[in-house]
Tab-separated table of C-alpha atoms in Angstrom:
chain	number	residue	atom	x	y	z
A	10	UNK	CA	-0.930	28.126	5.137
A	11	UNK	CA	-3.844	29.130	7.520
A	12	UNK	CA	-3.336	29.191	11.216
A	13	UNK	CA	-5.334	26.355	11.917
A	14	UNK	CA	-3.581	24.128	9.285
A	15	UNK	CA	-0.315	25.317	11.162
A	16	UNK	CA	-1.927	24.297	14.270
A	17	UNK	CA	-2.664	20.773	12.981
A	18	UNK	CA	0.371	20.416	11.243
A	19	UNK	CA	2.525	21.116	14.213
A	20	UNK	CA	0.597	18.633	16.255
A	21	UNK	CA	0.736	15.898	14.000
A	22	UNK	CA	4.861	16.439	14.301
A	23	UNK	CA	4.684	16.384	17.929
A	24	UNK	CA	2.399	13.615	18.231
A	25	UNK	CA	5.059	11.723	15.906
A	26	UNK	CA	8.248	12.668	18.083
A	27	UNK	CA	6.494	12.098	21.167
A	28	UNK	CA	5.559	8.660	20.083
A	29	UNK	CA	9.152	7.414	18.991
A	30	UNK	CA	9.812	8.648	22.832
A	31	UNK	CA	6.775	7.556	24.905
A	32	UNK	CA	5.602	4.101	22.605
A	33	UNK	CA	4.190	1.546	24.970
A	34	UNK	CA	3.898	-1.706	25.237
A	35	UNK	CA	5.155	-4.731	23.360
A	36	UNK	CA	5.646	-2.601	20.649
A	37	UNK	CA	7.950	-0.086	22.507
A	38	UNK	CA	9.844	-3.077	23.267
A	39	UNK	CA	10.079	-4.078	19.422
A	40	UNK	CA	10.863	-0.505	18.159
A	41	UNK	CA	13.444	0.543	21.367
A	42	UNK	CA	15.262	-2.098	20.202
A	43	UNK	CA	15.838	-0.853	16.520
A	44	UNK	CA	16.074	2.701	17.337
A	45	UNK	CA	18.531	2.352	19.856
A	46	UNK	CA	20.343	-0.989	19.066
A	47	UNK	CA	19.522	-2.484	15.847
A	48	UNK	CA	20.608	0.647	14.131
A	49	UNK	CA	23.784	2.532	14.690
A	50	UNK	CA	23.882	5.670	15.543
A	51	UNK	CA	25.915	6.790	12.818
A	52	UNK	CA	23.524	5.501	10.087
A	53	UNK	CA	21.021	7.947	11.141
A	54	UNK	CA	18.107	6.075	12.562
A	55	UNK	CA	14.675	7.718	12.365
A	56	UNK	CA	14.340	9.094	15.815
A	57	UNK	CA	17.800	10.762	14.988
A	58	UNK	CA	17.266	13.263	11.942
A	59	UNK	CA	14.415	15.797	12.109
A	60	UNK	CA	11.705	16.406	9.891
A	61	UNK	CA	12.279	19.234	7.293
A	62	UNK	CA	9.892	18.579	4.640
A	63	UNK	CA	7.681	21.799	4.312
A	64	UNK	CA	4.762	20.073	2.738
A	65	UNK	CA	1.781	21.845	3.244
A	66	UNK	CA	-0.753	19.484	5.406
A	67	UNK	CA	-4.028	18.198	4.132
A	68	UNK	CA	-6.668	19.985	6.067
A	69	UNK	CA	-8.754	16.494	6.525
A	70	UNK	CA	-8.361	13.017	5.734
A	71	UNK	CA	-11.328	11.849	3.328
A	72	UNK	CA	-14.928	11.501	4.687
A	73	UNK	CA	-17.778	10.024	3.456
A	74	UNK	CA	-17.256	7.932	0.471
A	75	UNK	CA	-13.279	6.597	-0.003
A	76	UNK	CA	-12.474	7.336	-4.025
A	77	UNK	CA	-8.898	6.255	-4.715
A	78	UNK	CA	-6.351	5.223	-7.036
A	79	UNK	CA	-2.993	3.443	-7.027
A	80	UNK	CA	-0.315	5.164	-8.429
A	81	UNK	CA	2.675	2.217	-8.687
A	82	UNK	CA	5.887	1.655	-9.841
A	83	UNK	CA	5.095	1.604	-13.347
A	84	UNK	CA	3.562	4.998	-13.876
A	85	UNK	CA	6.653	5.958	-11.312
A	86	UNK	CA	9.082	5.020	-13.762
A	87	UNK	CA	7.404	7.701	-16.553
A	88	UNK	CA	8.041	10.834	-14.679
A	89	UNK	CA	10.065	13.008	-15.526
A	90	UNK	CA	12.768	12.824	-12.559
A	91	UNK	CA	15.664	14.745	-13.840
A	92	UNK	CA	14.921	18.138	-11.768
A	93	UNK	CA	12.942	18.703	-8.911
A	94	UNK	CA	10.546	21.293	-11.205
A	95	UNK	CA	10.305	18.831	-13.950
A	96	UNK	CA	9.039	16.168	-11.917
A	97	UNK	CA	7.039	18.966	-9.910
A	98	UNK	CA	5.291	19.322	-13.323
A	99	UNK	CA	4.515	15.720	-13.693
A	100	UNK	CA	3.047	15.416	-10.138
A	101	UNK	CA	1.120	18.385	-10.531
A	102	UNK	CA	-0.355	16.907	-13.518
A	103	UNK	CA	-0.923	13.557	-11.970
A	104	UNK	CA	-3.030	15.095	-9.183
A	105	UNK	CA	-4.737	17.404	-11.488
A	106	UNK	CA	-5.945	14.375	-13.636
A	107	UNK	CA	-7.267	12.544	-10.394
A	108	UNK	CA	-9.364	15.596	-9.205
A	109	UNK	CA	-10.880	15.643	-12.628
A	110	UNK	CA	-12.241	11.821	-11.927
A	111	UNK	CA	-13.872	13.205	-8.748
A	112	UNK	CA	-10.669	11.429	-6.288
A	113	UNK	CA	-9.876	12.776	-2.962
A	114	UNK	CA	-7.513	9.721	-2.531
A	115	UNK	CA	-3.871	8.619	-4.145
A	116	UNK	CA	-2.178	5.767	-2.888
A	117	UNK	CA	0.995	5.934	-3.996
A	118	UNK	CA	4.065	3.376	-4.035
A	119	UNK	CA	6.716	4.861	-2.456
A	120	UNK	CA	8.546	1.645	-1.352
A	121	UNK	CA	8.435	-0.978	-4.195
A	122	UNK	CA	11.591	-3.238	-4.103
A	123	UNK	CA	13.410	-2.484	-0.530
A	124	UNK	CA	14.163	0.853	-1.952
A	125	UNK	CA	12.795	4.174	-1.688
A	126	UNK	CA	11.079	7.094	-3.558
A	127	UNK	CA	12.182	9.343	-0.116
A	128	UNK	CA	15.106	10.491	1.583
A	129	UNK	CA	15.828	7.322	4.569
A	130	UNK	CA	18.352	5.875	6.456
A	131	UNK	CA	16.843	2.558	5.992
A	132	UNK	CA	16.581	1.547	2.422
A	133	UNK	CA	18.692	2.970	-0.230
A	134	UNK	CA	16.846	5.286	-3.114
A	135	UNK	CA	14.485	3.444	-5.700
A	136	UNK	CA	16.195	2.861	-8.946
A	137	UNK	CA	13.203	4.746	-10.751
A	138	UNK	CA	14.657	8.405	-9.413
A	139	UNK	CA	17.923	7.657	-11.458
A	140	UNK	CA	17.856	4.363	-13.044
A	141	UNK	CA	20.800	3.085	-10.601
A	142	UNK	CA	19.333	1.628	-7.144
A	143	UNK	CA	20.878	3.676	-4.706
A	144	UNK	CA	21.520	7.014	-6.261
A	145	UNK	CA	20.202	10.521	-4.740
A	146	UNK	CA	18.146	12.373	-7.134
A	147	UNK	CA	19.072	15.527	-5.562
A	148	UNK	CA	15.562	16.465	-4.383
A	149	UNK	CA	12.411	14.423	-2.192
A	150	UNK	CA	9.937	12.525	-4.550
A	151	UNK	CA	7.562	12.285	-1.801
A	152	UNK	CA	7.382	15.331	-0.731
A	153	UNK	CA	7.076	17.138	-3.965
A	154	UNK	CA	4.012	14.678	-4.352
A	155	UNK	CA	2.621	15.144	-0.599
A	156	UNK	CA	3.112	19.210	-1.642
A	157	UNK	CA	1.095	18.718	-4.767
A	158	UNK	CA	-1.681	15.811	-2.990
A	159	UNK	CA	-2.264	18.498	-0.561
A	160	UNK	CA	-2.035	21.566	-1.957
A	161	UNK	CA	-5.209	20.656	-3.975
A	162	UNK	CA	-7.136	18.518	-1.119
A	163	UNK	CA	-6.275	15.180	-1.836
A	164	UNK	CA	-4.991	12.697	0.541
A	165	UNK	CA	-1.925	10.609	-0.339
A	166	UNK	CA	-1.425	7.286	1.188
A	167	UNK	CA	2.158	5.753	1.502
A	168	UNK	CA	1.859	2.267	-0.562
A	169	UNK	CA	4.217	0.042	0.784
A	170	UNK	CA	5.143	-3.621	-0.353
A	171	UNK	CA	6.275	-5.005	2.461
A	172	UNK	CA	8.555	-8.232	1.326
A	173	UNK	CA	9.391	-7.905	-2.128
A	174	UNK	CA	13.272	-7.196	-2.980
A	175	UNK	CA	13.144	-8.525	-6.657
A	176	UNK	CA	10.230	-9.231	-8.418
A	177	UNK	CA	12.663	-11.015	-11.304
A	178	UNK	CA	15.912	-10.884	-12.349
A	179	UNK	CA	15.825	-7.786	-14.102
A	180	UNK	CA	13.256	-6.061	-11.414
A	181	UNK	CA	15.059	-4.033	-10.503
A	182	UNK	CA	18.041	-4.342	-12.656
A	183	UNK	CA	20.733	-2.738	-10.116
A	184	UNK	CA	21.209	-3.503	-6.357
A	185	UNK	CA	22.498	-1.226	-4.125
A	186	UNK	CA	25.300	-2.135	-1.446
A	187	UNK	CA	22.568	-1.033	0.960
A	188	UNK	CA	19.699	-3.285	0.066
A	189	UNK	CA	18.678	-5.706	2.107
A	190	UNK	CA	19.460	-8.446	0.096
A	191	UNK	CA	23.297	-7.393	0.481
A	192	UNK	CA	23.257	-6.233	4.173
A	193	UNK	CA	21.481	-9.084	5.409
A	194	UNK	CA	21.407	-12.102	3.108
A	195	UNK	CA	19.904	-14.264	6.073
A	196	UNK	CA	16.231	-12.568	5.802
A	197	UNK	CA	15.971	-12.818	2.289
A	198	UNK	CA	14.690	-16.086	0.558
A	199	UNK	CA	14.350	-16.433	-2.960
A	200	UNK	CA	10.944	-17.737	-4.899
A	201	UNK	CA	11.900	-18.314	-8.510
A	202	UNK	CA	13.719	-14.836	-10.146
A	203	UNK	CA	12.598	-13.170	-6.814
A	204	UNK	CA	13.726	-12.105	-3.609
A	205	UNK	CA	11.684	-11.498	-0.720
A	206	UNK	CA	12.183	-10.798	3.067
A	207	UNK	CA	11.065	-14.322	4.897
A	208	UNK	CA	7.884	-13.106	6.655
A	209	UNK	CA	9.001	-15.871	9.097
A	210	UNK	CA	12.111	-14.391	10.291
A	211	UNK	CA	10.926	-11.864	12.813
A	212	UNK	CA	13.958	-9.047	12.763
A	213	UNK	CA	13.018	-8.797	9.010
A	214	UNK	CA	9.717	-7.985	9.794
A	215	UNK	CA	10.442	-5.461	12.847
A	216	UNK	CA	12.895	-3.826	10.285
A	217	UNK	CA	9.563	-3.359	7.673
A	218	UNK	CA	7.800	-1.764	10.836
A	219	UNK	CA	11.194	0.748	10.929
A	220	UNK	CA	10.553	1.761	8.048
A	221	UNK	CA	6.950	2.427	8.630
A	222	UNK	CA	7.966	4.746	11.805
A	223	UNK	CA	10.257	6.704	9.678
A	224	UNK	CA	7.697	7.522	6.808
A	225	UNK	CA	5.699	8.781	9.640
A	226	UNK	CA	7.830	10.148	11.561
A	227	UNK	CA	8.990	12.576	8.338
A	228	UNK	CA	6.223	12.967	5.929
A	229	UNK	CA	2.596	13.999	6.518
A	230	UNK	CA	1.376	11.185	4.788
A	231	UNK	CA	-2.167	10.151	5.927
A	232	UNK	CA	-2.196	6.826	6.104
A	233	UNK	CA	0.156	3.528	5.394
A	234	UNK	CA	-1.390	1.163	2.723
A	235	UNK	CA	-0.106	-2.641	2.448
A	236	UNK	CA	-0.581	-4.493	-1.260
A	237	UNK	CA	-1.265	-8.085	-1.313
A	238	UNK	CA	2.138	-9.758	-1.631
A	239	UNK	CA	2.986	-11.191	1.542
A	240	UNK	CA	4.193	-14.976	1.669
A	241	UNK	CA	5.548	-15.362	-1.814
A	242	UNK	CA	5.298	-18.797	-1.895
A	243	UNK	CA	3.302	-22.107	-0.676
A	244	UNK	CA	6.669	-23.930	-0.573
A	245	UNK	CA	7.355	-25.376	2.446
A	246	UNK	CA	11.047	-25.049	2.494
A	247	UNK	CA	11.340	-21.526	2.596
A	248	UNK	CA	10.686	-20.924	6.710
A	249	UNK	CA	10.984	-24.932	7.336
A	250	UNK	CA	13.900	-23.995	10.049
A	251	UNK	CA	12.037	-21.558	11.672
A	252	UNK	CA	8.903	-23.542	11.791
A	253	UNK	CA	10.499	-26.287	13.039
A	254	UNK	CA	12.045	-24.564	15.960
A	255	UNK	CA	8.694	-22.562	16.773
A	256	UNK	CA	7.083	-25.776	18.044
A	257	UNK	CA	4.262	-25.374	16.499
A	258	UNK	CA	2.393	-28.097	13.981
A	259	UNK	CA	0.057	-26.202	11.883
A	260	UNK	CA	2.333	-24.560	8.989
A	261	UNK	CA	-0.571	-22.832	7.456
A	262	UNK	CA	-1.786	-20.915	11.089
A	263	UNK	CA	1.730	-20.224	11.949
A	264	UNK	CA	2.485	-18.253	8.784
A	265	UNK	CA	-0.876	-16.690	8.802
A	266	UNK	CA	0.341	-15.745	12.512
A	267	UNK	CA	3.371	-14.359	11.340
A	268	UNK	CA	1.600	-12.096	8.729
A	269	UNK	CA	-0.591	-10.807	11.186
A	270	UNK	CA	1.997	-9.942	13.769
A	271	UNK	CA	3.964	-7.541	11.062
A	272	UNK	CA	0.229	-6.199	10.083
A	273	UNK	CA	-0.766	-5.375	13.484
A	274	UNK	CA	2.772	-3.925	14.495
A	275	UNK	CA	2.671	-1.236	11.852
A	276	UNK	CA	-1.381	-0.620	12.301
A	277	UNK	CA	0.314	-0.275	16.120
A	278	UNK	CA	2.911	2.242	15.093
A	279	UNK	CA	0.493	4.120	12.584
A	280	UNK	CA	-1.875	4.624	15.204
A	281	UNK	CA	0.841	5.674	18.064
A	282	UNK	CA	2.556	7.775	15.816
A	283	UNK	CA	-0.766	9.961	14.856
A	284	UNK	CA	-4.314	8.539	15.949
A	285	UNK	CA	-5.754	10.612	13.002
A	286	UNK	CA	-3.676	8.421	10.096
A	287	UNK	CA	-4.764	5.298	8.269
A	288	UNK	CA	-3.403	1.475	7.790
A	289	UNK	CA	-4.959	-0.434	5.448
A	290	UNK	CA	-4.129	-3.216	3.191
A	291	UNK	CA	-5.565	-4.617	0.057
A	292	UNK	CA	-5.993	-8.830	-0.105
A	293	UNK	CA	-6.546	-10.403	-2.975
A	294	UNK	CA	-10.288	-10.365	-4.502
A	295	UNK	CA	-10.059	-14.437	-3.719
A	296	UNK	CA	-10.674	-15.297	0.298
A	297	UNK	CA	-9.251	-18.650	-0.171
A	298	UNK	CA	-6.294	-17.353	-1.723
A	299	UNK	CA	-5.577	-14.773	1.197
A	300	UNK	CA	-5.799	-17.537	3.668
A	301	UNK	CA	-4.414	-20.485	2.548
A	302	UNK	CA	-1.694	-19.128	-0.349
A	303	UNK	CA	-0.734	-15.212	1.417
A	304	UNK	CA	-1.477	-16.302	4.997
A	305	UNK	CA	-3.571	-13.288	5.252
A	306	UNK	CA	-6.014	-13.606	8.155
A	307	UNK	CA	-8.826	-11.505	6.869
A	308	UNK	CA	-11.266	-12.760	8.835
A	309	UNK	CA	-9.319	-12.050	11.904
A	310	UNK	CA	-8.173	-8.505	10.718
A	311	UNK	CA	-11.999	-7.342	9.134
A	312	UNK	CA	-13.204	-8.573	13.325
A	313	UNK	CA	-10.450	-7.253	15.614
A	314	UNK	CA	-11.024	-3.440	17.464
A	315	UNK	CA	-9.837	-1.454	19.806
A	316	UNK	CA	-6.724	-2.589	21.186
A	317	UNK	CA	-6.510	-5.673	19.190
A	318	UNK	CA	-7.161	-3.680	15.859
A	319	UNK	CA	-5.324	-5.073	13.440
A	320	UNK	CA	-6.191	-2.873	10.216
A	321	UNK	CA	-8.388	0.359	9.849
A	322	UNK	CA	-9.725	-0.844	6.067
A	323	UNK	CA	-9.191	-3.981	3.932
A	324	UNK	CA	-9.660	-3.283	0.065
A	325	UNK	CA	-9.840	-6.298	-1.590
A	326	UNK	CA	-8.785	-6.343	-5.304
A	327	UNK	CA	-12.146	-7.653	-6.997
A	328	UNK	CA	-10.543	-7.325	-10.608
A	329	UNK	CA	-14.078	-9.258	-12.249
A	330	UNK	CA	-16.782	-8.256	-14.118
A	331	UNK	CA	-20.186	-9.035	-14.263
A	332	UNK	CA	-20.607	-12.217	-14.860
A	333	UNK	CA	-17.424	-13.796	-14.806
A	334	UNK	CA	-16.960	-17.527	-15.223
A	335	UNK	CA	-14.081	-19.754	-14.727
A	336	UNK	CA	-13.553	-22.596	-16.740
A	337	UNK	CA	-14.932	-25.065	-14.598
A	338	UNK	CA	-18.216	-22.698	-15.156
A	339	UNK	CA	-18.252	-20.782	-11.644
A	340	UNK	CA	-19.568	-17.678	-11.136
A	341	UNK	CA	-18.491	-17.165	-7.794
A	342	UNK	CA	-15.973	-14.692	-8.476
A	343	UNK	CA	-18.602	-12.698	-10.648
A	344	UNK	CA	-18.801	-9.178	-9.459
A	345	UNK	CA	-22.146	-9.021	-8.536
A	346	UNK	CA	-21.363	-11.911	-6.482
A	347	UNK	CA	-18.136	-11.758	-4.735
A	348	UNK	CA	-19.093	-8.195	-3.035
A	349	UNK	CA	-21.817	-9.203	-1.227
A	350	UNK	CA	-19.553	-12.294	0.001
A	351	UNK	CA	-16.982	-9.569	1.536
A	352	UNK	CA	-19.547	-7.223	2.574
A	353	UNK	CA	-21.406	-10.651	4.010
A	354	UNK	CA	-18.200	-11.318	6.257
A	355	UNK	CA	-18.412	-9.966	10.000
A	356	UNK	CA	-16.517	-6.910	10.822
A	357	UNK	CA	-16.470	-4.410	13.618
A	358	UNK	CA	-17.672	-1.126	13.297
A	359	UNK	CA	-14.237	0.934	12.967
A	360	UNK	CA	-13.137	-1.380	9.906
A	361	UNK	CA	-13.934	0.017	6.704
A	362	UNK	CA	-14.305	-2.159	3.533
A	363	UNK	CA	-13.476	-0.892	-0.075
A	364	UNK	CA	-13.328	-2.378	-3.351
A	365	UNK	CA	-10.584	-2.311	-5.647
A	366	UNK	CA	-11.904	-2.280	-8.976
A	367	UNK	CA	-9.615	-3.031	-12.309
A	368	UNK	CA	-9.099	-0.377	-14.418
A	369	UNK	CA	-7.020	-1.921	-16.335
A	370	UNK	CA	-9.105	-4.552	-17.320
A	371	UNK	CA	-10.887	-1.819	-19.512
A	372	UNK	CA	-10.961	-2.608	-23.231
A	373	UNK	CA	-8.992	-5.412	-22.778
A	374	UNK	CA	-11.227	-7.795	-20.775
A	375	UNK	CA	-10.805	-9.735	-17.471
A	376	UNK	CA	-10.305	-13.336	-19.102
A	377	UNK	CA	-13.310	-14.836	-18.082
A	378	UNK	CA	-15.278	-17.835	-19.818
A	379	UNK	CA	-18.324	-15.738	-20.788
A	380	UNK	CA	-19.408	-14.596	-23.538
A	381	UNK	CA	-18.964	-10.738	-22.821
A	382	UNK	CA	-15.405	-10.974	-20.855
A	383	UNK	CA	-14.278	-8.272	-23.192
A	384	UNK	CA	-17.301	-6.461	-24.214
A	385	UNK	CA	-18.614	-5.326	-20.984
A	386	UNK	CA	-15.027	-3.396	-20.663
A	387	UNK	CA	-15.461	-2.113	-23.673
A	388	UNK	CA	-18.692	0.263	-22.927
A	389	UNK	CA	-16.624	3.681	-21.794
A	390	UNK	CA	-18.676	2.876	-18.517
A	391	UNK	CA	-17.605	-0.284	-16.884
A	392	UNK	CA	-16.277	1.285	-13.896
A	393	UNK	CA	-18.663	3.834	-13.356
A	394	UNK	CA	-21.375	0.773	-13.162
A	395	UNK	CA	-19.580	-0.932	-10.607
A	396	UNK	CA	-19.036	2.171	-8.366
A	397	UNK	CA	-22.664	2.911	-8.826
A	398	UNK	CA	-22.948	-0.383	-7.624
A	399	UNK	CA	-20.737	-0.607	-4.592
A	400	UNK	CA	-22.761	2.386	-3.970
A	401	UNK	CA	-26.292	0.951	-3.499
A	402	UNK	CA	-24.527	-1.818	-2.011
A	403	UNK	CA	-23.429	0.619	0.832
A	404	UNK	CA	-19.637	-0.122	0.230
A	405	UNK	CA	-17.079	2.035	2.173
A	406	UNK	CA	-15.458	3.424	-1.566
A	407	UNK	CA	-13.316	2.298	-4.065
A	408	UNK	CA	-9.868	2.276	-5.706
A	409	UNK	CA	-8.945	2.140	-9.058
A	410	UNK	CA	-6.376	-0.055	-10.365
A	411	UNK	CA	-4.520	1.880	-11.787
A	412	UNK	CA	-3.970	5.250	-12.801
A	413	UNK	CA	-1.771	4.424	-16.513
A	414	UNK	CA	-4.788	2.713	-17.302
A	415	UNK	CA	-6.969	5.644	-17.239
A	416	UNK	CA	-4.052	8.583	-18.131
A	417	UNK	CA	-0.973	8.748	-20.454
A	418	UNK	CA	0.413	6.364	-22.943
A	419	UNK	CA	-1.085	3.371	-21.753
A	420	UNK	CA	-4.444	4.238	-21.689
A	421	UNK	CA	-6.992	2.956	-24.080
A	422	UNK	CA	-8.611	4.352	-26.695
A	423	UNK	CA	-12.299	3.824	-24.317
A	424	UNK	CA	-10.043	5.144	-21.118
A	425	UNK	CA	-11.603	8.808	-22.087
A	426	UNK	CA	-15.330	7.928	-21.764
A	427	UNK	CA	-14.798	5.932	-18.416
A	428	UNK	CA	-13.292	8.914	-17.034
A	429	UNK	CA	-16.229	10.744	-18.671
A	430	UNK	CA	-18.469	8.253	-16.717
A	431	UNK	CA	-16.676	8.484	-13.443
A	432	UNK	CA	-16.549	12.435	-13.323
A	433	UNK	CA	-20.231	12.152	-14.213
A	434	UNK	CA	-21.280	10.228	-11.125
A	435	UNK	CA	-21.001	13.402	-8.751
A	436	UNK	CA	-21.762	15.811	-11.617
């Protein structure tokens, strides 16, 4: 490691310590709290252990143009995680793979289910390390990835879905004693198979923001990145007791309240923690869904700066090609028209806006009503158009969605010319 990475490296640790000691504000008051009362001493609270990790820092977060991909659970669950060197191997190869695409950004999903693909004293280990929720693999996922990310320039973002406990019944199959759903019942509600943290409840949500300081506090991640899955339901009933006792008489602006107050809290703590890292989320591709079905305030979030920054980029998930019809015979969700309605949307000057694009919608199709749904995926260069797109557009960047869809087993037999087309864009 050069002396100036050193330098930065060291900085960034003592920016983090120094925040957990001098955070101001309403969100001191929040975080005090959970440091110092919420959680025990003896379970080890963030502020308590000390970073060891020796990942080696990324000399830069990404300029310019923002070229990412998600990395989730699923392509999680096909690494090889039965030694520290074999899934070493794996990583190296999955950051390898992205560089070839012309990447500098992996967004990775660290925290899929209340669990954990890190060592913390919050959330027990992900099930995908071992197969049993709970269970130590004997070495640190993240940082073998963060070692590999930014050994080779490439950023890595720390994906985290904020609610979700069980996506089904058999997702995951085994709950730890420590999961939240056994160690406090009372936050959880429960949306068909599912199991989520009530966004309403607000010592579930501080305890999300937790476990935001502690991924900062102990990895040199470079930024925090929210999915899309917020409320989990339209339903009423779920936060009926706590809406009733807030007073208030709009349902739909109280939840969309309560969304933003977790999204701003860990932008808050982000940004305290290390000025230099990233929050973002990415909202569904639909505006009226994010509002009125996610209580996601985008137009709120894309506006606010400065102090009342809420988010540092919004990706939305525009998953459509060119074209695209609904049945009822709209077009509004068409790519070439529901970018410049995002890009159309006010926003202050520190908020970046990115696209997420789906790759897995290659040689399969993305169910529209017209005619070439599945054709125009099936041209080894449907991405790459839409990129070169976004790009006379003046987008920020881009994420792919997602990474099995372009490498490994899942990939389609046309997966090999888009990443053809993609590496060709800057070659």
């Amino acid at each position: 490691m050069t002396q100036r990475r050193r330098s930065r490296h060291c900085k960034r640790r003592f920016r983090r310590r120094a925040f957990l000691i001098g955070l101001g504000g309403s969100v001191c008051a929040a975080m005090t709290y959970y440091l110092l009362v919420a959680i025990p001493a003896g379970n080890g609270a963030a502020s308590k252990f000390p970073s060891q990790n020796t990942t080696v820092p990324n000399p830069a977060l990404p300029s310019g143009e923002w070229r990412a991909v998600w990395v989730s659970y699923l392509e999680l669950a096909g690494m090889d995680f039965s030694s520290e060197d074999a899934f070493r191997a794996d990583a190296a190869a999955l950051m390898d793979n992205c560089l070839s695409i012309g990447l500098n950004t992996v967004i990775v999903q660290v925290r899929p289910f209340g669990d954990a693909l890190y060592k913390s004293s919050l959330f027990p280990w992900s099930h995908l390390c071992t197969g049993v929720q709970g269970q130590d693999p004997g070495f640190d996922p993240l940082d073998v990835l963060l070692t590999e990310a930014h050994s080779r320039g490439l950023s890595l973002e720390a994906w985290v879905n904020p609610y979700r406990l069980k996506s089904s019944a058999s997702m995951p199959s085994t709950i730890a004693e420590s999961n939240l759903l056994n160690t406090h019942p009372e936050w959880v509600c429960t949306v068909n198979e599912g199991a989520y943290l009530n966004p309403a409840i607000p010592e579930a949500a501080d305890y999300v923001v937790q476990g935001v300081v502690e991924l900062v506090q102990n990895y040199a991640v470079d930024g925090i990145h929210f999915d899309d899955y917020f409320y989990p339901t339209t339903d009423p009933s779920i936060d009926a007791a706590q809406f009733a006792a807030s007073g208030e008489t709009n349902l739909a602006a109280w939840r969309r309240a309560n969304v933003t107050r977790l999204v701003k809290a860990a932008h808050d703590t982000v940004k305290a923690a290390d000025p230099t890292l990233r929050f973002g989320v990415s909202p569904q591709g639909n505006p009226d869904n994010d509002l009125n079905e996610q209580y996601s305030d985008i137009s709120a979030w894309l506006t606010a700066s400065g102090a009342d920054a809420v988010v540092d980029y919004l990706c939305p998930q525009v998953y459509w090609g060119y074209g695209y019809t609904l049945s009822s015979g709209s077009t509004r969700f068409a790519f070439e028209r529901i970018v410049p309605e995002w890009l159309a949307m006010p926003r202050a000057e520190d908020v970046a806006l990115y696209f997420g694009l789906g790759a897995y919608r290659v040689g399969t199709g993305d169910g529209g009503a017209n005619a070439d749904s599945v054709s125009q995926w099936c041209t080894g260069s449907a991405l790459a158009k839409q990129v070169s797109d976004l790009r006379n557009d003046v987008a920020g960047g881009w994420a792919l969605y997602r990474y099995g869809s372009l490498f490994g087993p899942g990939a389609v037999d046309s997966a090999a010319a888009e990443r053809a087309a993609l590496a060709a864009l800057d070659g």
